[in-house]
mmCIF file of C-alpha atoms and ligand atoms in Angstrom:
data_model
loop_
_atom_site.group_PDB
_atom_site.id
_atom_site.type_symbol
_atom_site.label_atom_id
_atom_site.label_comp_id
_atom_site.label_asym_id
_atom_site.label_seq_id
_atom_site.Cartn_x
_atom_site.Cartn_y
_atom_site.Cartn_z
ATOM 1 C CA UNK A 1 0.000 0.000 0.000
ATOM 2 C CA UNK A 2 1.277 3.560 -0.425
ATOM 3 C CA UNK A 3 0.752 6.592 1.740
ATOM 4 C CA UNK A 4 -2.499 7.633 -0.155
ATOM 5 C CA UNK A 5 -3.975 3.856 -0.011
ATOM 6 C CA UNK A 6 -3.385 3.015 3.432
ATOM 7 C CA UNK A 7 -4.837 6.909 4.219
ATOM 8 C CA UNK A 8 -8.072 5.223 2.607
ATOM 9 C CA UNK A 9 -7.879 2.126 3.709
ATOM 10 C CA UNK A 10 -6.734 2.117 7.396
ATOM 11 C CA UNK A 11 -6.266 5.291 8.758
ATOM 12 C CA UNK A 12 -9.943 6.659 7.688
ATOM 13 C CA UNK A 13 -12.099 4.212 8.286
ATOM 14 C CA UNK A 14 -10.405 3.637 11.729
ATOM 15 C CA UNK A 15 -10.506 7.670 12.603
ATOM 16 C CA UNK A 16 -14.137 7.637 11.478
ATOM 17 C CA UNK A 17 -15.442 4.687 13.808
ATOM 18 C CA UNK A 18 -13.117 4.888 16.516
ATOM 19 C CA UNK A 19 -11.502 8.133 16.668
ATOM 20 C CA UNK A 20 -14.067 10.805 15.609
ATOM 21 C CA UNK A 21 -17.019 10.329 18.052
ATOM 22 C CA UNK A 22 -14.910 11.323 20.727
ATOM 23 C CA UNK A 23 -13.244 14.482 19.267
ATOM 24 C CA UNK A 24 -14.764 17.970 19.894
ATOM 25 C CA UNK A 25 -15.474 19.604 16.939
ATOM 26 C CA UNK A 26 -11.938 22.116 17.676
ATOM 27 C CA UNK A 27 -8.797 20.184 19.019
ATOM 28 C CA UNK A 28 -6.424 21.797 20.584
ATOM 29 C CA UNK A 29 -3.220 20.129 20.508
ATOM 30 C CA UNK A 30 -0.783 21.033 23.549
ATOM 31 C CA UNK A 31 2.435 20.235 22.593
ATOM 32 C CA UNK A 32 3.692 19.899 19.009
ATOM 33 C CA UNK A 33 6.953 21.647 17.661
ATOM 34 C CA UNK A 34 7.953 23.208 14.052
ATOM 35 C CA UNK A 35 11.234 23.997 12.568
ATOM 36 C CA UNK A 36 13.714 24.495 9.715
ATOM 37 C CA UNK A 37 16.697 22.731 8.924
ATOM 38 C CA UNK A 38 18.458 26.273 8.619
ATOM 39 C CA UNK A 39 17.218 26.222 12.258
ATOM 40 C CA UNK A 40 20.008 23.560 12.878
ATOM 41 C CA UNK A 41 23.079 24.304 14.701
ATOM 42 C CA UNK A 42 23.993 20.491 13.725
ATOM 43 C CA UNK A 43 21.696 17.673 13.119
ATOM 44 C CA UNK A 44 21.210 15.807 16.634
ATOM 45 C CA UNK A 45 21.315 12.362 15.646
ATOM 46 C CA UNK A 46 24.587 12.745 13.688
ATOM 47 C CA UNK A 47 26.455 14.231 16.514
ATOM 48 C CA UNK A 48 28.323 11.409 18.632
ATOM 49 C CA UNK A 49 27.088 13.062 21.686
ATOM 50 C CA UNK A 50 26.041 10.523 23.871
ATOM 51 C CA UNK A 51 21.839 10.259 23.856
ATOM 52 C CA UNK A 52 22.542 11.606 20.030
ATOM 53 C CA UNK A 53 20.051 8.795 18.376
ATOM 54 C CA UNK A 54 17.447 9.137 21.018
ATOM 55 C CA UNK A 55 14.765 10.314 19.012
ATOM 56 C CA UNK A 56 15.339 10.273 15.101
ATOM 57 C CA UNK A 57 12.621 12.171 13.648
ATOM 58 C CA UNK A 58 12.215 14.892 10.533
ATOM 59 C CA UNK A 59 15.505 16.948 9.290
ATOM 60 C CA UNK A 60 12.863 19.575 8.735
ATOM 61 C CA UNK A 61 8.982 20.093 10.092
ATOM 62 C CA UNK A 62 7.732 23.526 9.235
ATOM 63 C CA UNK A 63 4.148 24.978 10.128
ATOM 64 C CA UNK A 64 2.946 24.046 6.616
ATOM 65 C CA UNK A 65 3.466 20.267 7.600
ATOM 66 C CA UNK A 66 2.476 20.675 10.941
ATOM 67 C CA UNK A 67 -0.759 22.145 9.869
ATOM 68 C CA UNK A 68 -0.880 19.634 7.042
ATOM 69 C CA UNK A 69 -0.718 16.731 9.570
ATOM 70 C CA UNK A 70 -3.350 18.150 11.766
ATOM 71 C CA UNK A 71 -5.682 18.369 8.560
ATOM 72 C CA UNK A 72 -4.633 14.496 7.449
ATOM 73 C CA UNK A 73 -5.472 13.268 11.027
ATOM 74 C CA UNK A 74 -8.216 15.438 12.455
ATOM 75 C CA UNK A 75 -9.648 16.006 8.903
ATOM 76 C CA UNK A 76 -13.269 17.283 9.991
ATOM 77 C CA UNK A 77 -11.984 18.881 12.943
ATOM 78 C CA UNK A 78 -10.170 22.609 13.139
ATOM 79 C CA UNK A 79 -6.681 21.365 14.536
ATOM 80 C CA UNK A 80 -4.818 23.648 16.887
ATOM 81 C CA UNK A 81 -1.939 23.646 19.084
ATOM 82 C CA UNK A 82 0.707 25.263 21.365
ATOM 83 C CA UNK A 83 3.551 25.113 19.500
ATOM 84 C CA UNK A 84 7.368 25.953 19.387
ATOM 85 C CA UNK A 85 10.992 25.025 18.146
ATOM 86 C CA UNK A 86 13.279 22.450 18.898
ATOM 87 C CA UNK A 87 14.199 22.486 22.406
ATOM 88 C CA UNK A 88 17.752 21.466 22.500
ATOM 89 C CA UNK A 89 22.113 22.416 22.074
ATOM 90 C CA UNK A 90 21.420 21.312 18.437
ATOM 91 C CA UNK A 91 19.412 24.049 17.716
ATOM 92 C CA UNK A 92 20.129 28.294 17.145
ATOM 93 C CA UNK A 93 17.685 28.838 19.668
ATOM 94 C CA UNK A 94 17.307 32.728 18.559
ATOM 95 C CA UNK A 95 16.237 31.561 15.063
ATOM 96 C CA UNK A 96 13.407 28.647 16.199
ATOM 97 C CA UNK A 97 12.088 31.032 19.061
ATOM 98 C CA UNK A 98 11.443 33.944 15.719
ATOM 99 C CA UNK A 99 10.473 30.916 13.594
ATOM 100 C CA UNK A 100 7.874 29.949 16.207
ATOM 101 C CA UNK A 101 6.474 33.781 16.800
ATOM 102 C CA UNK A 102 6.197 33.613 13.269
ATOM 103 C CA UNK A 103 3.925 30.820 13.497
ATOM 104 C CA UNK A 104 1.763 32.302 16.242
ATOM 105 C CA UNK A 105 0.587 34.227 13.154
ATOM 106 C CA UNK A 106 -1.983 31.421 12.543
ATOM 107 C CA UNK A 107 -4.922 32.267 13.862
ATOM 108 C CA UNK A 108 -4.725 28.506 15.508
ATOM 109 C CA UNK A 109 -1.141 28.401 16.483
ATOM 110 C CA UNK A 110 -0.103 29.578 19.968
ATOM 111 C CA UNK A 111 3.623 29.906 20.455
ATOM 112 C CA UNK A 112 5.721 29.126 23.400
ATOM 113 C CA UNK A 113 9.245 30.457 23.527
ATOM 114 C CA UNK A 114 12.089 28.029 24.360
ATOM 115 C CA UNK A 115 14.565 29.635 27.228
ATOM 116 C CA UNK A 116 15.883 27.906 30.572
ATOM 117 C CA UNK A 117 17.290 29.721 33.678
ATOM 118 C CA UNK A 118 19.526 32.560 33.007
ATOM 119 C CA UNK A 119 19.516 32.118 29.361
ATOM 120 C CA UNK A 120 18.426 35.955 28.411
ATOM 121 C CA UNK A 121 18.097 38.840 30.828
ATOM 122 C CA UNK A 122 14.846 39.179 32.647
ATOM 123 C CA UNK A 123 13.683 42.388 31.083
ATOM 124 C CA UNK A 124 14.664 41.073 27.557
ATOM 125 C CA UNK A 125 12.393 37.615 28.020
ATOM 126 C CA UNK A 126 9.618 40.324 29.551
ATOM 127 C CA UNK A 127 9.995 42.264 26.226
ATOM 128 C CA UNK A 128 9.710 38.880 24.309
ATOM 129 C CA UNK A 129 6.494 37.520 26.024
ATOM 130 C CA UNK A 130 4.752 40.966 25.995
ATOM 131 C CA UNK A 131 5.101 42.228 22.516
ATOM 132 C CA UNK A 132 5.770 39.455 20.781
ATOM 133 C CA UNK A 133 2.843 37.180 21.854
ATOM 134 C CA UNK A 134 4.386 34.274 23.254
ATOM 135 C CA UNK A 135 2.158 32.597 25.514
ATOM 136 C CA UNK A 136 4.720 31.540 27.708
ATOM 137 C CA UNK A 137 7.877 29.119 27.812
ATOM 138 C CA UNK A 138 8.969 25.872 26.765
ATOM 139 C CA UNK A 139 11.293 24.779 28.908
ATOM 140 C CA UNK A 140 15.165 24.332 27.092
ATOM 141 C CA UNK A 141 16.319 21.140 27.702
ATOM 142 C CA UNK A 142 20.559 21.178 28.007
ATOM 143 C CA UNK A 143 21.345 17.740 26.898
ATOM 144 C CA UNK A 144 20.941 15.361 24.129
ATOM 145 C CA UNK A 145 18.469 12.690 23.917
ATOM 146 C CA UNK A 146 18.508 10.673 27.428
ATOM 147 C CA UNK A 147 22.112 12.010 28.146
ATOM 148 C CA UNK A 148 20.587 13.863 31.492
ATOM 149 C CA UNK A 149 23.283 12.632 33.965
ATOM 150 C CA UNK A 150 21.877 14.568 37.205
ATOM 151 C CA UNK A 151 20.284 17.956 36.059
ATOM 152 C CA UNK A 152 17.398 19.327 38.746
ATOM 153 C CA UNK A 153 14.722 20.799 37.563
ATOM 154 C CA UNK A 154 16.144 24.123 39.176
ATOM 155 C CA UNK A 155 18.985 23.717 37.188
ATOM 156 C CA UNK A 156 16.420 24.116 34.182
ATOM 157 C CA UNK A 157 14.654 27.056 35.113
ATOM 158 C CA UNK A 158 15.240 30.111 37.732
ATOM 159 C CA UNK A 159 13.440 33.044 39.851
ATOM 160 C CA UNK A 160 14.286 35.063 36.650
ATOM 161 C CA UNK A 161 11.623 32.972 34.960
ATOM 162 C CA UNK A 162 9.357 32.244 37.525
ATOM 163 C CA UNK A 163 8.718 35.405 38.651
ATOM 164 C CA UNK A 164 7.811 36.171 35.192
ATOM 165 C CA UNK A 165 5.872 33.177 34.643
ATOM 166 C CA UNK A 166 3.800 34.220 38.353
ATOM 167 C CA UNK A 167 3.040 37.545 37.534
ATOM 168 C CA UNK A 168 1.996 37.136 33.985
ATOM 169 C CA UNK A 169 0.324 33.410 34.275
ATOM 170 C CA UNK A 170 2.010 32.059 31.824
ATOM 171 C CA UNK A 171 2.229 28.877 30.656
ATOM 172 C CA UNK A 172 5.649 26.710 31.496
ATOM 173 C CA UNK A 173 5.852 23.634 29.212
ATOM 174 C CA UNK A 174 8.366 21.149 30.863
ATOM 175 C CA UNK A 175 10.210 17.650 29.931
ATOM 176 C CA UNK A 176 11.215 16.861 33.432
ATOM 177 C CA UNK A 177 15.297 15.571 33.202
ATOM 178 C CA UNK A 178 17.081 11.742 34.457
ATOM 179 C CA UNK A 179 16.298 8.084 34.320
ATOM 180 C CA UNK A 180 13.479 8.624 37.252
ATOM 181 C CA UNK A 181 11.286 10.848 35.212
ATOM 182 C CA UNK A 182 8.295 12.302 37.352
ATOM 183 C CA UNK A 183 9.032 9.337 39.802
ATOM 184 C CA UNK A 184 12.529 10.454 40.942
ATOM 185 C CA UNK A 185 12.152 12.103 44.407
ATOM 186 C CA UNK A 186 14.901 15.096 43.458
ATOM 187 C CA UNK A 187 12.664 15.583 40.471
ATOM 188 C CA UNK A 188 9.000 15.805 42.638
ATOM 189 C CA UNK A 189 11.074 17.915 45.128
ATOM 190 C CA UNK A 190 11.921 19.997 42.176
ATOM 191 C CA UNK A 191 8.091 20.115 40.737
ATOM 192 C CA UNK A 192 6.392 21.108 44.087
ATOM 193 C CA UNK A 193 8.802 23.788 44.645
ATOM 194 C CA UNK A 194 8.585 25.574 41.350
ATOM 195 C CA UNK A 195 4.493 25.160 41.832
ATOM 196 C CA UNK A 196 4.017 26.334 45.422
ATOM 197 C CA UNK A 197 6.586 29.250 44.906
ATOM 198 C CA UNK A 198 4.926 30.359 41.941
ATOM 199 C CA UNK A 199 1.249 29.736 41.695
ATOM 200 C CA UNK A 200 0.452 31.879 39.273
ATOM 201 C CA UNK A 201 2.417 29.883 36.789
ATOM 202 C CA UNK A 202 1.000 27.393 35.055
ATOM 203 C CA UNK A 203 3.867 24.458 35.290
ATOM 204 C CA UNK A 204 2.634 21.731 32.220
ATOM 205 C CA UNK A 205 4.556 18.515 32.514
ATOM 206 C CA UNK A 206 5.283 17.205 29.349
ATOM 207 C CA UNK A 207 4.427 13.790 28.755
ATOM 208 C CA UNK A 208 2.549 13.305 31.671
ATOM 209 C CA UNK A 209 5.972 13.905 33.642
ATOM 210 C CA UNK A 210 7.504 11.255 31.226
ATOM 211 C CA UNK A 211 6.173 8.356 32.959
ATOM 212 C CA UNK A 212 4.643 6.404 30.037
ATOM 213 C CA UNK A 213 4.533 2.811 32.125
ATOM 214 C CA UNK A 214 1.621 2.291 34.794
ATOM 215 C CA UNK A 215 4.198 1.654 37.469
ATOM 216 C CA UNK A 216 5.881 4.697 37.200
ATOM 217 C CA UNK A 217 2.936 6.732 37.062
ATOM 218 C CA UNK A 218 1.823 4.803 40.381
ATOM 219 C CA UNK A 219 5.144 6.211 41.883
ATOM 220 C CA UNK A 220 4.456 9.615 40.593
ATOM 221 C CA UNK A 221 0.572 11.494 40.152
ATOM 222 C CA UNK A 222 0.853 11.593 44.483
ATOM 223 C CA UNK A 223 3.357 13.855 44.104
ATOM 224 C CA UNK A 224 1.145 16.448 42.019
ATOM 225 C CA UNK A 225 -1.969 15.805 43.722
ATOM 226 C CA UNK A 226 -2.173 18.812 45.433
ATOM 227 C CA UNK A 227 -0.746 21.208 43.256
ATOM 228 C CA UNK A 228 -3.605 22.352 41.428
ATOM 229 C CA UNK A 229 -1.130 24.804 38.946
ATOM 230 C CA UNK A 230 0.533 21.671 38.021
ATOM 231 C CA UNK A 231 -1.054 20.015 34.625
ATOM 232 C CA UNK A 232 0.160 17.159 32.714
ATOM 233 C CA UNK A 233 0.209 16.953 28.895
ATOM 234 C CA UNK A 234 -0.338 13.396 26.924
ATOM 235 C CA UNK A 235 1.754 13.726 24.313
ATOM 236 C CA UNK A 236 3.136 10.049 23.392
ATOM 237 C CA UNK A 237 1.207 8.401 26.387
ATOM 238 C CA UNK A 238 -0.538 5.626 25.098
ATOM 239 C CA UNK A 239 -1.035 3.644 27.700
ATOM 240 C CA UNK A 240 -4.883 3.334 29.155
ATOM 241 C CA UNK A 241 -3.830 2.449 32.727
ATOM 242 C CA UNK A 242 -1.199 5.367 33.159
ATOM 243 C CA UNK A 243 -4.113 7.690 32.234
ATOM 244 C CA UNK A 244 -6.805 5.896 34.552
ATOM 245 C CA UNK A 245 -4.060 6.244 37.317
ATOM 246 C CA UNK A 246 -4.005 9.947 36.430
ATOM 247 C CA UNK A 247 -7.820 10.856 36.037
ATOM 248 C CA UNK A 248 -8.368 8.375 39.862
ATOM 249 C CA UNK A 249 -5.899 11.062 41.418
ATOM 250 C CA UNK A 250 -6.075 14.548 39.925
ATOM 251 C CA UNK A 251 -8.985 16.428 38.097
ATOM 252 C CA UNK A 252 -9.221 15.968 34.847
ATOM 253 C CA UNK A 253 -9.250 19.646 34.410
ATOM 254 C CA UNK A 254 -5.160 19.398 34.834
ATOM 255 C CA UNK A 255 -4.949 16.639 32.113
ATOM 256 C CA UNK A 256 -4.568 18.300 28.413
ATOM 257 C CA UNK A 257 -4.096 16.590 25.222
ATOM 258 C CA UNK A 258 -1.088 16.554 23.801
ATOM 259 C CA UNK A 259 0.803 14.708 19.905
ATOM 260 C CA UNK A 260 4.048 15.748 20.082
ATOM 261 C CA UNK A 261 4.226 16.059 16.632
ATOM 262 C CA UNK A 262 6.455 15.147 14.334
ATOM 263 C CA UNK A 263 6.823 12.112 16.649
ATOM 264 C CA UNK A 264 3.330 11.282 16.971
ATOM 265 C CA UNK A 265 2.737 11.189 13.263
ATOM 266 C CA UNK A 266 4.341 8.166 12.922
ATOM 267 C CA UNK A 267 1.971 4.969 12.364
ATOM 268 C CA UNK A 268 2.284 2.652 15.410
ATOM 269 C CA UNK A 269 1.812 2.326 19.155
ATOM 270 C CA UNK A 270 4.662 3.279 21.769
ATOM 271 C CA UNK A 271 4.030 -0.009 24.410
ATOM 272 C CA UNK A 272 5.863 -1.014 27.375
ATOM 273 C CA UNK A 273 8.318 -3.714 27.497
ATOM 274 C CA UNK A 274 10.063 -4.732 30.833
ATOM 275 C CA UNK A 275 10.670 -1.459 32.668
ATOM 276 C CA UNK A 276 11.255 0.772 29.223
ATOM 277 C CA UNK A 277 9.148 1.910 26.363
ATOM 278 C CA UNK A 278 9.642 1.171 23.068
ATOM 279 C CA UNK A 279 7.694 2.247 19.774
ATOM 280 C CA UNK A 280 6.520 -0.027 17.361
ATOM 281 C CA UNK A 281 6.318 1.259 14.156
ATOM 282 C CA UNK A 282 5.366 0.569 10.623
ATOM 283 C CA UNK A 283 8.560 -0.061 8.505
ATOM 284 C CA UNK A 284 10.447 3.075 6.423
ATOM 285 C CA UNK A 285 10.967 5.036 9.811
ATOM 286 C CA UNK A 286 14.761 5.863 10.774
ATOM 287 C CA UNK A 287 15.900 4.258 12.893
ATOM 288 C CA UNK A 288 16.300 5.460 16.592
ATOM 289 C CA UNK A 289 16.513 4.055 20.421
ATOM 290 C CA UNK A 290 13.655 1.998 21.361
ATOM 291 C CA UNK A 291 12.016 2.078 17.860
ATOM 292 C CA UNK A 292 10.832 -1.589 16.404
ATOM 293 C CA UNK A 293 9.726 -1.236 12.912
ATOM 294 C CA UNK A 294 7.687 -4.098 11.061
ATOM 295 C CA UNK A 295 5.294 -4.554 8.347
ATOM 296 C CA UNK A 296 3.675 -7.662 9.947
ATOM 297 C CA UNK A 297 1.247 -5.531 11.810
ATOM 298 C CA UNK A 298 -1.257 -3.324 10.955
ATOM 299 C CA UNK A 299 -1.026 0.730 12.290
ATOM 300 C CA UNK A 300 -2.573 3.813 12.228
ATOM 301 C CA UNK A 301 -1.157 7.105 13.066
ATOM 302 C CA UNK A 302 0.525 7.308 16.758
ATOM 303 C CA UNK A 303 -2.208 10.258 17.778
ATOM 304 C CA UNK A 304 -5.081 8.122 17.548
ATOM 305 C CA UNK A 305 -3.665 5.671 19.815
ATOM 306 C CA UNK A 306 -3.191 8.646 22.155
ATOM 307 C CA UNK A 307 -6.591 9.506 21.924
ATOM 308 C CA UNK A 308 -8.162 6.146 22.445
ATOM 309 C CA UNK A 309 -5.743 5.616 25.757
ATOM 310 C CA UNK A 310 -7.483 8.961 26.784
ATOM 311 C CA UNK A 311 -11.111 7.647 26.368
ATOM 312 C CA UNK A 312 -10.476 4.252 27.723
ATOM 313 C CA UNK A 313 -8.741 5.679 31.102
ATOM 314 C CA UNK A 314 -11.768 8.175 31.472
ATOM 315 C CA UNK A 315 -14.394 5.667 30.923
ATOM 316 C CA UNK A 316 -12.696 3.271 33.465
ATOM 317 C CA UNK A 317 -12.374 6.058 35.568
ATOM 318 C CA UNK A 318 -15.671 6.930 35.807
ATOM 319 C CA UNK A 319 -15.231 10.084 34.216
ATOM 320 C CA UNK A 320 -18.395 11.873 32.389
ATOM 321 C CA UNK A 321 -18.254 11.834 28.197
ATOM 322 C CA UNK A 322 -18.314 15.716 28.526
ATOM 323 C CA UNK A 323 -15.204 15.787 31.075
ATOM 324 C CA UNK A 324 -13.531 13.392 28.579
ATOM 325 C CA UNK A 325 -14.424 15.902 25.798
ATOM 326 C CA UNK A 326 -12.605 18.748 27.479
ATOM 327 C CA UNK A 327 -9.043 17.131 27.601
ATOM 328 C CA UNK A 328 -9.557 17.513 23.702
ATOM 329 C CA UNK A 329 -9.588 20.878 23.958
ATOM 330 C CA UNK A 330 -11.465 22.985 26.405
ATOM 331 C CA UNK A 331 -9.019 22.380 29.229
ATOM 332 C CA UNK A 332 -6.250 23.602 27.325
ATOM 333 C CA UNK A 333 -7.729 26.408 26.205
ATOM 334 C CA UNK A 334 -8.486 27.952 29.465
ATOM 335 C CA UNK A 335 -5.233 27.784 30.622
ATOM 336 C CA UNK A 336 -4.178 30.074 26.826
ATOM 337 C CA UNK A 337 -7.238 32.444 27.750
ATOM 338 C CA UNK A 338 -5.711 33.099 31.097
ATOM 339 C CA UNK A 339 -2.478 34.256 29.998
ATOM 340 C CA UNK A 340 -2.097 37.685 31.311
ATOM 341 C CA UNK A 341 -5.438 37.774 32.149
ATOM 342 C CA UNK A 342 -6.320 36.994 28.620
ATOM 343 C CA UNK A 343 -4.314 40.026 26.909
ATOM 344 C CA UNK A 344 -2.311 37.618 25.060
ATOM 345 C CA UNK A 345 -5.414 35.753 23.361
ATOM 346 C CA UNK A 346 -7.270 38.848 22.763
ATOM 347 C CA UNK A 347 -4.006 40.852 21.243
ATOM 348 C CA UNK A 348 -4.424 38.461 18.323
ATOM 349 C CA UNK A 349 -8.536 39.027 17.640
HETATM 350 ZN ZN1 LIG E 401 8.351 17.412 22.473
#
C-alpha cells in the first residue's frame, strides 16, 4: 500500500469509527513543535554526543506540515496547538524562538518560547512575552536525547523565569530531566517547589511527567496531587492504565491533550516492554533508540492511539463523556485564555 492507499484504507475508516465520536469539533493540541533545517546548529542524531540517536525524527517540520498533519489526522476537525521550536544544544535557539512567533501568526497556532534559567536577561524575556505574543515558555532542555546525567529541575529554570511566569500566568511547558522521570524524588522535590513558589504559573509537565509505564505513574501522580497549577500533557502516552491512574488522582481539568508532533505522526503504538518503552512502528521510519519497525502488523497514526488511551482511562475512571471531551480541547484552552489575564489571546482578535 502507499501513503495515499493506506490513508483510505486504514487510517480513515479507523478515525471515522473509533476516533471521531470522541473528538470535539476544535482540538487543541498542547504540545507539538515546528522547525527548519536552517534552524540547525547540527543535526542531533549525527552528533556522537552521547543520547545523540534518542529520538530520530524529521531533518525539517515547518508549520505548513504541521498544519498539514493536523488536517490528514483530524480532517473534519479545526486542529490547533501550542507550538514551538526544537528544544535542545542542536538548535540556534534565537532563530526557532522567531520561527515559532512567526507561526503564532496562525490564527490557531499559539507559540511558546524556548529559554531555561539565566539564558536571556529578565527584562529582555519580559519584552519577548509581551510584545511578541508568546504565551509563555517551553522549557530548554541542556542535553541530548537521554544524556541527562543529574540535572534538577532548578537547574532548568530560575526566579528570573518564575517570577515572570507568576506575575503574567504564563504557561511553562516542561520535559522533566534523568532516568526517574516524574518518579525520581529530586525531580518531585523539584516540581512542588517551582508550583508552590509560583502559583500563578501554570507548570505543564510534558508527557505526563515522562512516565509512560503504569508503574511509574503509580510512583508519581501523588506527588502532584495537590498542586492544582501543576497540569500534565499526553503527548506520546498511550497507555490506558497510566491515564486511569491519572484521572483516579487529579482532576481531569489538569490533564490536556497533547501529539508531540512530528513524533506522533508516525503509524504505530509506543508499548511497554520490561521497565522501558519502546515504539513499534510501521517499517520506512529511521531508525532510533527503542524504535521496532515491522510490516507484519497493521497501524494507524501514533495520535489516535493517544486519543483512544485517553477515552479508555476516562471511561474506566468513571469520568463523564463531557469531562472526557474537554481534555480535547477545552481544558487547554483555558489555561491560553488566562495568559495575562487573557491580553495575550485577545491581542491576536
Ligand atoms: Zn516534544
Amino acid at each position: 500500500m502507499n501513503e495515499q492507499e493506506h490513508y483510505n484504507n486504514v487510517d480513515l475508516p479507523f478515525y471515522n469509527a473509533e476516533i471521531a465520536p470522541v473528538l470535539p469539533p476544535q482540538v487543541l493540541d498542547f504540545h507539538a513543535h515546528t522547525w527548519l533545517s536552517e534552524h540547525w546548529k547540527e543535526t542531533p542524531w549525527k552528533t556522537e554526543s552521547a543520547g545523540a540517536k534518542y529520538m530520530v525524527t524529521l531533518e525539517q517540520y515547518g508549520v505548513e506540515k504541521l498544519l498539514a498533519n493536523g488536517k490528514t489526522i483530524f480532517p473534519d476537525r479545526h486542529y490547533n496547538a501550542v507550538c514551538f521550536g526544537y528544544p535542545t544544544p542542536a538548535a540556534d535557539l534565537e532563530k526557532t524562538n522567531d520561527y515559532a512567533r512567526q507561526a503564532g501568526a496562525n490564527n490557531g497556532l499559539f507559540p511558546l518560547f524556548i529559554t531555561g534559567r539565566d539564558m536571556i536577561p529578565k527584562e529582555e524575556l519580559e519584552r519577548k512575552i509581551r510584545e511578541e505574543g508568546f504565551f509563555g515558555y517551553k522549557v530548554f532542555l541542556n542535553w541530548y536525547g537521554d544524556d541527562y546525567g543529574s540535572v534538577r529541575i532548578a537547574d532548568m529554570i530560575g526566579p528570573n523565569e518564575m517570577d515572570l511566569a507568576n506575575e503574567l500566568k504564563l504557561i511553562v511547558l516542561l520535559h522533566v530531566p534523568r532516568s526517574g522521570r516524574l518518579a525520581d524524588p529530586e525531580i518531585q522535590k523539584g516540581v512542588r517547589e517551582l508550583a508552590m513558589t509560583y502559583p500563578g504559573a501554570a507548570i505543564v509537565l510534558a508527557h505526563c511527567g515522562r512516565a509512560y509505564l503504569p508503574d511509574e505513574m503509580k510512583r508519581s501522580i501523588g506527588s502532584v496531587r495537590d498542586l492544582p497549577n501543576v497540569y500534565l500533557d499526553t503527548s506520546m502516552v498511550m497507555d490506558p492504565t497510566v491515564l486511569q491512574l491519572v484521572f483516579e488522582n487529579i482532576d481531569s481539568s489538569r490533564v490536556l491533550f497533547a501529539t508531540d508532533f512530528p513524533v506522533a505522526s508516525m503509524r504505530g503504538r509506543r508499548v511497554y516492554v520490561m521497565d522501558h518503552w519502546v515504539d513499534i512502528v510501521l517499517e520506512g521510519y529511521p531508525p532510533s533508540a527503542y524504535r521496532v519497525a515491522s510490516d507484519g502488523i497493521r497501524a494507524t497514526f501514533m495520535v489516535y492511539e493517544i486519543v483512544l488511551a485517553i477515552k479508555r482511562a476516562g471511561e474506566m475512571a468513571g469520568l463523564s463523556k463531557e469531562q472526557i471531551t474537554r481534555v480535547f480541547n477545552d481544558n487547554g484552552m483555558s489555561l491560553l485564555n488566562g495568559v495575562m489575564d487573557g491580553r495575550q489571546m485577545r491581542r491576536r482578535a
